[in-house]
XYZ file of C-alpha atoms in Angstrom:
516
model
C -10.896 -1.892 12.308
C -9.277 1.518 11.877
C -8.291 3.093 8.554
C -4.741 1.672 8.448
C -5.906 -1.824 9.363
C -8.594 -1.862 6.647
C -6.150 -0.703 3.970
C -3.505 -3.146 5.186
C -6.019 -5.980 4.957
C -7.039 -4.909 1.453
C -3.380 -4.870 0.363
C -3.115 -8.597 1.120
C -5.656 -9.229 -1.646
C -4.881 -6.436 -4.147
C -1.558 -4.978 -5.276
C -2.082 -1.407 -4.058
C 0.272 1.133 -5.631
C 0.876 4.773 -4.647
C -0.118 7.549 -7.042
C 1.077 11.140 -7.284
C -1.482 12.061 -4.576
C -0.766 11.268 -0.933
C -4.396 10.373 -0.192
C -4.783 7.953 -3.090
C -3.810 4.426 -4.146
C -4.488 2.521 -7.355
C -4.711 -1.144 -8.330
C -5.899 -3.510 -11.035
C -9.657 -3.870 -10.760
C -10.672 -7.359 -9.566
C -14.082 -7.048 -11.255
C -12.946 -6.895 -14.892
C -9.894 -7.874 -16.952
C -7.301 -5.126 -17.429
C -3.545 -4.635 -17.713
C -3.244 -1.085 -16.315
C -4.650 -0.054 -12.911
C -7.956 1.788 -13.175
C -9.372 1.265 -9.667
C -8.542 4.227 -7.403
C -8.899 4.341 -3.620
C -9.222 7.481 -1.519
C -7.329 6.565 1.651
C -8.876 9.349 3.733
C -12.547 8.668 2.962
C -11.982 4.890 2.444
C -13.917 4.859 -0.835
C -13.022 3.557 -4.286
C -14.018 3.948 -7.908
C -13.011 1.975 -10.997
C -12.711 4.134 -14.099
C -12.822 1.009 -16.258
C -16.046 -0.738 -15.261
C -17.641 2.000 -13.121
C -17.743 -0.083 -9.924
C -17.620 2.110 -6.804
C -18.272 2.057 -3.075
C -16.457 1.920 0.259
C -13.332 -0.085 1.101
C -15.499 -2.126 3.461
C -17.892 -3.058 0.648
C -14.921 -3.830 -1.622
C -13.535 -6.276 0.936
C -16.931 -7.954 1.257
C -17.216 -8.216 -2.541
C -13.804 -9.932 -2.539
C -15.192 -12.515 -0.129
C -13.228 -11.324 2.909
C -14.924 -12.166 6.197
C -14.460 -9.289 8.648
C -16.628 -10.195 11.590
C -15.737 -13.821 12.146
C -12.345 -13.026 13.731
C -9.238 -15.175 13.483
C -9.762 -18.813 12.591
C -6.366 -19.739 14.031
C -6.484 -22.372 16.768
C -3.998 -23.648 19.281
C -3.989 -26.894 17.306
C -2.472 -25.212 14.218
C 0.283 -23.740 16.372
C 0.891 -27.237 17.723
C 1.236 -28.613 14.173
C 3.792 -25.948 13.282
C 5.736 -26.430 16.511
C 5.837 -30.194 16.013
C 7.030 -29.701 12.429
C 9.707 -27.319 13.694
C 10.998 -29.898 16.145
C 11.064 -32.459 13.311
C 13.062 -30.107 11.040
C 15.533 -29.369 13.852
C 16.026 -33.058 14.505
C 16.578 -33.765 10.790
C 19.361 -31.159 10.612
C 21.215 -33.141 13.257
C 20.401 -36.730 12.276
C 19.497 -36.956 8.568
C 22.115 -38.493 6.206
C 22.153 -35.148 4.312
C 22.834 -33.160 7.508
C 26.572 -32.802 6.830
C 25.901 -31.544 3.295
C 23.467 -28.938 4.594
C 25.896 -27.866 7.311
C 28.714 -27.488 4.760
C 26.506 -25.223 2.616
C 25.849 -22.972 5.608
C 29.538 -23.048 6.512
C 30.595 -21.615 3.124
C 29.107 -18.203 3.926
C 29.704 -18.365 7.684
C 25.998 -18.982 8.154
C 26.348 -21.916 10.538
C 26.236 -19.311 13.345
C 22.538 -18.813 12.497
C 21.595 -22.457 13.185
C 21.097 -22.071 16.929
C 20.359 -18.353 17.072
C 17.455 -18.596 14.613
C 16.719 -22.312 15.058
C 17.220 -23.361 11.455
C 16.230 -26.859 10.394
C 16.170 -29.204 7.423
C 13.169 -30.508 5.456
C 14.241 -33.866 3.999
C 13.837 -34.778 0.341
C 11.671 -37.833 1.142
C 8.094 -36.901 0.247
C 6.436 -38.847 3.061
C 8.860 -37.981 5.886
C 7.079 -34.929 7.278
C 3.597 -36.376 6.714
C 4.505 -39.587 8.581
C 5.913 -37.527 11.451
C 2.730 -35.459 11.820
C -0.266 -37.586 10.818
C 0.077 -39.697 13.969
C -0.955 -36.649 16.008
C -3.023 -34.401 13.737
C -5.963 -34.746 11.359
C -5.539 -34.247 7.576
C -7.678 -31.092 7.731
C -5.458 -29.603 10.414
C -2.356 -30.413 8.362
C -3.847 -28.541 5.394
C -4.677 -25.550 7.594
C -1.052 -25.391 8.777
C 0.177 -24.334 5.302
C 2.858 -27.041 5.270
C 1.063 -29.144 2.668
C -0.934 -28.844 -0.534
C -4.594 -29.830 -0.573
C -3.478 -33.342 -1.526
C -1.101 -33.385 1.485
C 2.053 -33.033 -0.606
C 4.784 -31.312 1.465
C 5.787 -27.896 0.159
C 9.283 -27.934 1.663
C 11.521 -30.689 0.313
C 15.319 -30.850 0.576
C 15.509 -27.298 1.910
C 16.943 -25.442 4.873
C 13.988 -24.323 6.979
C 13.708 -20.866 8.568
C 10.928 -20.464 11.148
C 8.867 -17.278 10.751
C 7.371 -15.883 13.950
C 4.486 -13.520 14.719
C 4.686 -10.520 17.050
C 4.354 -12.825 20.054
C 7.232 -15.041 18.941
C 5.040 -17.982 17.886
C 5.930 -19.857 14.690
C 3.293 -19.159 12.021
C 5.090 -20.306 8.848
C 8.398 -21.443 7.383
C 10.691 -20.254 4.622
C 12.679 -22.890 2.726
C 16.097 -22.228 1.174
C 17.291 -24.471 -1.673
C 20.475 -26.469 -1.011
C 21.308 -27.213 -4.666
C 21.669 -24.934 -7.696
C 19.054 -26.803 -9.730
C 16.312 -26.145 -7.148
C 14.015 -23.339 -8.256
C 13.059 -20.969 -6.795
C 15.882 -20.293 -4.373
C 13.433 -19.456 -1.565
C 9.834 -20.525 -1.027
C 7.355 -20.054 1.808
C 4.692 -22.289 3.210
C 1.164 -21.421 2.097
C -0.883 -18.437 3.216
C -3.089 -19.394 6.146
C -5.235 -17.779 8.814
C -1.990 -17.237 10.732
C 0.281 -16.128 7.899
C -0.237 -13.872 4.892
C 3.026 -13.237 3.058
C 1.928 -9.830 1.748
C 1.085 -8.725 5.294
C 4.159 -10.111 7.027
C 7.649 -8.841 7.849
C 10.093 -11.635 8.583
C 11.983 -11.225 11.873
C 9.804 -8.343 13.095
C 9.592 -10.110 16.465
C 13.371 -10.503 16.718
C 13.952 -6.915 15.560
C 11.550 -5.502 18.162
C 13.702 -7.026 20.922
C 16.708 -5.014 19.706
C 15.042 -1.625 19.171
C 16.263 -0.219 22.533
C 19.860 -0.982 21.493
C 20.003 0.904 18.187
C 18.408 3.960 16.551
C 18.492 2.130 13.202
C 15.857 -0.309 11.925
C 17.150 -1.954 8.749
C 14.868 -3.164 5.950
C 16.430 -5.795 3.664
C 15.273 -8.157 0.918
C 16.788 -11.474 2.045
C 16.344 -13.736 5.065
C 20.065 -14.297 5.584
C 20.752 -10.564 5.220
C 18.354 -9.890 8.092
C 19.846 -12.693 10.176
C 23.350 -11.265 9.608
C 22.369 -7.892 11.077
C 20.274 -9.372 13.879
C 23.137 -11.664 14.910
C 25.250 -8.509 15.239
C 22.656 -6.792 17.442
C 21.243 -4.513 14.742
C 17.414 -4.688 14.372
C 16.477 -5.768 10.832
C 13.389 -7.054 9.051
C 13.012 -8.815 5.717
C 10.309 -7.854 3.190
C 10.619 -11.253 1.410
C 10.354 -9.510 -1.982
C 11.468 -6.301 -3.666
C 8.506 -4.014 -2.978
C 6.719 -3.302 0.272
C 2.978 -3.799 0.366
C 0.779 -1.348 2.236
C 0.213 -3.998 4.927
C 3.977 -4.351 5.438
C 4.384 -0.570 5.457
C 1.733 -0.433 8.190
C 3.730 -2.956 10.232
C 6.827 -0.788 9.775
C 4.839 2.202 11.004
C 3.913 0.218 14.120
C 7.541 -0.786 14.707
C 8.620 2.825 14.193
C 6.144 3.990 16.850
C 7.584 1.386 19.233
C 11.110 2.512 18.280
C 10.348 6.122 19.214
C 9.795 5.072 22.804
C 13.514 4.387 23.061
C 15.029 6.967 20.700
C 14.091 10.538 19.852
C 14.967 10.289 16.148
C 15.006 6.610 15.044
C 15.604 5.836 11.376
C 14.146 3.225 9.032
C 17.023 2.366 6.709
C 16.471 0.582 3.385
C 19.442 -1.531 2.347
C 19.101 -2.170 -1.387
C 21.286 -2.665 -4.422
C 21.824 0.346 -6.680
C 21.445 -1.768 -9.819
C 18.743 -1.474 -12.494
C 16.419 -3.923 -10.786
C 16.476 -1.995 -7.520
C 15.786 1.510 -8.811
C 11.996 1.146 -9.146
C 11.843 -0.711 -5.847
C 13.562 2.199 -4.100
C 11.049 4.709 -5.488
C 8.018 2.494 -4.838
C 9.023 1.785 -1.244
C 9.769 5.447 -0.543
C 6.441 6.508 -2.057
C 4.530 3.834 -0.139
C 6.080 4.728 3.223
C 5.716 8.473 2.623
C 1.932 7.941 2.825
C 2.371 6.720 6.425
C 5.606 8.184 7.808
C 7.400 11.530 7.552
C 10.250 11.288 4.995
C 12.653 12.582 7.662
C 12.424 9.133 9.307
C 13.504 7.295 6.135
C 17.069 6.622 5.010
C 18.684 4.657 2.196
C 22.008 2.802 2.045
C 23.303 1.956 -1.444
C 25.512 -1.121 -1.495
C 28.538 -1.543 -3.737
C 27.629 -3.321 -6.972
C 27.587 -7.091 -6.597
C 27.823 -7.123 -2.794
C 25.214 -8.716 -0.534
C 24.502 -7.217 2.897
C 25.539 -10.390 4.730
C 28.992 -10.206 3.099
C 29.750 -6.913 4.833
C 31.376 -6.539 8.217
C 29.155 -4.496 10.504
C 31.809 -1.847 11.140
C 32.183 -1.438 7.360
C 28.428 -1.212 6.824
C 28.065 1.480 9.486
C 30.572 3.690 7.633
C 28.348 3.808 4.504
C 26.523 7.068 3.930
C 22.826 7.059 4.799
C 20.992 9.121 2.200
C 17.634 10.796 2.668
C 15.006 9.255 0.338
C 15.251 11.850 -2.434
C 19.030 12.229 -2.601
C 19.376 8.455 -2.244
C 17.177 7.876 -5.278
C 19.116 10.456 -7.314
C 22.423 8.896 -6.239
C 21.163 5.442 -7.265
C 20.259 6.785 -10.715
C 23.681 8.403 -11.111
C 25.516 5.246 -10.038
C 23.595 2.724 -12.085
C 22.205 4.842 -14.970
C 19.263 2.449 -15.445
C 17.158 2.659 -18.576
C 15.375 6.055 -18.929
C 12.002 4.279 -19.041
C 12.719 2.563 -15.719
C 13.617 5.898 -14.104
C 10.453 7.457 -15.563
C 8.326 4.661 -14.086
C 9.984 5.268 -10.731
C 9.285 9.016 -10.942
C 5.630 8.260 -11.575
C 5.092 6.758 -8.109
C 6.608 9.647 -6.142
C 4.161 12.078 -4.508
C 3.983 15.296 -6.511
C 6.052 17.456 -4.140
C 8.819 14.850 -3.867
C 8.859 14.313 -7.642
C 9.507 18.007 -8.257
C 12.537 17.907 -5.968
C 13.831 14.697 -7.587
C 13.452 16.201 -11.072
C 15.327 19.338 -10.044
C 18.165 17.296 -8.520
C 18.418 15.108 -11.629
C 18.733 18.294 -13.683
C 21.566 19.410 -11.400
C 23.379 16.131 -12.200
C 23.080 16.713 -15.946
C 26.895 16.764 -16.235
C 26.952 13.182 -14.909
C 23.832 11.761 -16.562
C 24.034 13.579 -19.895
C 21.513 15.765 -21.707
C 20.211 13.003 -23.982
C 19.651 10.636 -21.046
C 17.607 13.201 -19.103
C 15.581 14.165 -22.165
C 14.593 10.508 -22.625
C 13.689 10.203 -18.931
C 11.281 13.145 -19.071
C 9.876 12.121 -22.478
C 9.033 8.675 -21.114
C 7.629 10.256 -17.963
C 5.305 12.548 -19.943
C 4.084 9.618 -21.997
C 3.484 7.431 -18.932
C 1.735 10.239 -17.059
C -0.710 10.848 -19.919
C -1.524 7.129 -20.030
C -2.131 6.840 -16.293
C -4.191 10.003 -15.837
C -7.618 9.081 -14.541
C -10.327 9.053 -17.161
C -13.865 10.328 -16.472
C -16.295 7.607 -15.355
C -17.556 5.458 -18.227
C -21.068 5.770 -16.749
C -21.420 9.338 -15.412
C -23.446 9.794 -12.256
C -25.362 12.699 -13.804
C -23.515 15.921 -14.440
C -26.400 18.207 -13.392
C -25.708 21.350 -11.412
C -26.560 19.854 -8.031
C -24.464 16.728 -8.638
C -21.472 18.904 -9.478
C -22.035 20.966 -6.320
C -22.390 17.794 -4.227
C -19.182 16.408 -5.750
C -17.346 19.623 -4.877
C -18.562 19.420 -1.273
C -17.494 15.771 -0.961
C -14.091 16.619 -2.460
C -13.613 19.518 -0.038
C -13.686 22.257 -2.690
C -16.904 23.761 -1.318
C -18.529 23.810 2.119
C -22.173 23.599 3.137
C -21.641 26.873 5.059
C -20.875 28.605 1.748
C -24.153 27.266 0.354
C -26.221 28.521 3.262
C -29.949 28.079 2.638
C -29.255 26.867 -0.921
C -28.628 23.406 0.566
C -32.396 23.146 1.161
C -33.001 23.274 -2.591
C -30.877 20.180 -3.276
C -32.728 17.026 -4.351
C -33.366 14.911 -1.261
C -31.124 11.971 -2.349
C -28.143 14.318 -2.825
C -28.911 16.258 0.343
C -28.930 12.986 2.290
C -25.449 12.092 0.943
C -24.083 15.378 2.266
C -25.580 15.361 5.754
C -25.489 11.633 6.613
C -22.339 9.816 7.869
C -20.974 7.506 5.173
C -21.376 4.334 7.239
C -25.098 5.081 7.706
C -25.805 5.268 3.957
C -27.194 2.297 2.058
C -24.945 0.286 -0.270
C -26.384 2.083 -3.326
C -25.950 5.485 -1.660
C -22.341 4.673 -0.754
C -21.688 3.773 -4.393
C -23.210 7.075 -5.547
C -21.149 8.970 -2.942
C -17.906 7.303 -4.141
C -18.627 8.160 -7.778
C -19.222 11.794 -6.841
C -15.960 11.814 -4.849
C -13.993 10.874 -7.988
C -16.060 12.976 -10.410
C -13.959 15.552 -12.321
C -14.884 19.096 -11.191
C -13.134 21.867 -13.082
C -15.389 24.700 -11.814
C -14.249 27.126 -9.124
C -16.355 27.472 -5.933
C -17.542 30.999 -6.864
C -18.654 29.736 -10.295
C -20.798 26.968 -8.854
C -22.253 29.290 -6.192
C -23.235 31.804 -8.860
C -24.810 29.050 -10.959
C -26.755 27.723 -7.957
C -27.989 31.206 -7.044
C -29.116 31.751 -10.635
C -30.935 28.420 -10.606
C -32.613 29.346 -7.313
C -33.770 32.778 -8.562
C -34.870 31.311 -11.909
C -37.000 28.773 -10.063
C -38.533 31.595 -8.028
C -39.378 33.507 -11.241
C -41.064 30.424 -12.724
C -43.056 29.902 -9.512
C -44.280 33.519 -9.634
C -45.315 33.145 -13.280
C -47.177 29.963 -12.396
C -49.226 31.773 -9.761
C -50.239 34.685 -12.039
C -52.895 32.734 -13.979
C -55.232 32.310 -10.969
C -54.369 35.555 -9.141
C -56.888 38.353 -8.461
C -56.115 42.043 -9.013
C -54.649 42.610 -5.517
C -52.481 39.495 -5.787
C -51.293 40.502 -9.284
C -49.920 43.747 -7.889
C -47.980 41.885 -5.185
C -46.746 39.226 -7.645
C -45.602 41.961 -10.002
C -43.456 43.468 -7.250
C -42.033 40.036 -6.357
C -41.306 39.320 -10.013
C -39.491 42.662 -10.505
C -37.362 42.027 -7.411
C -36.523 38.457 -8.462
C -35.652 39.613 -11.994
C -33.376 42.314 -10.583
C -31.680 39.695 -8.388
C -31.206 37.419 -11.393
C -29.664 40.196 -13.518
C -27.365 41.311 -10.671
C -25.795 37.859 -10.524
C -24.073 38.537 -13.855
C -22.162 41.415 -12.252
C -20.029 39.421 -9.828
């Protein structure tokens, strides 16, 4: 697996969040109870460190500790696809023949959604608890039915009295279903079948297969929150995908990156356009999604459309939608704040996830809109931001790895603040365990060595390179002085004369180090 694939896989198990650094993500540590993220991941080196419990290592070791099997490959079988396809045929038949079919059709008709029935092969999961099970257990074993994600462990159907929406993989094969409630008292409004070897909700973009077929036709790739919103655009020949929630995960962002690469084969400057509400609930989502994608894609590829308050995307005529202004990520966020004026704390939380360079631009643009937002409002935003930033700043490790001179130097080399070329022959004086960390590829280190390497990578180093070089040179000369003194006791008269000269030279070298 490459870097993006490993991080995408990890994001299906942990809620990875961007930080103010482009090469870093954070999450709640799975190894101890906490309410604020303290586990940080370096996305370039693929290492992690928890500042709460001290756990550290590589992303690969983290996945293994979470029980993720990497080498066994996919456990999906043709039989599971057959179960899902048979269930799909059953749902389609029920939409035509079930006594509730007219009621379901009338619900779709209210919002002009009956046009989606054939295009996206919608179906109906009946309210009878044994209907689906009776239709499938004649052909498939109970274990296979559980593996399909359609049932609980006790073979209770997950979709009851719901419109069914088939979800397809990149090859167009059905891997799961979404179910839309048909009555107001059904909660939640949408549910999905269970995560399986074929389908992981946090690593899936609904309608990515359908959208990929339309990429040659349009330079826009729309990202929406709802299934029917995506179907509305797709039915009108505009490629659209659904994130099935408010915030993108890193795995979904990686899929978008892949779609964007495919898109660039047909258009020189394709755009990924987020279509979100400009209300209070959407403001953090906008910032989080922008920050997440900015770790993978250039911001110039990202655009944002802010919908009128209270309007859903599938209510808009396509020609009307295409007249809406497409903002760049930063100006779009600022415009959303000005339109909705969400709580200052919510804006501050959104600012926190922007990369540092983008945050500076956002802050400056908010200041320029002071006449719209008001002085008091902006003061509260930045007060909350300062408070949140101080609370989320990484703390030093609870169990330091040993803050000796050579550990600090090794940490600076690992963090790219110092090079082995600058050290020259001084590298030979490093303790062998540290020297091995610096000259051995990470994947060839033992598990304990990888953990030590990760802790050094996150170790706070406030010294400048010239300061650490001077300190190392002093330590080297001091050691030489002590070695000379140790040899004096057993030296003869001729050797004493030579040692005296060596000592004077070493002492002069030591004293000269204070002059630069």
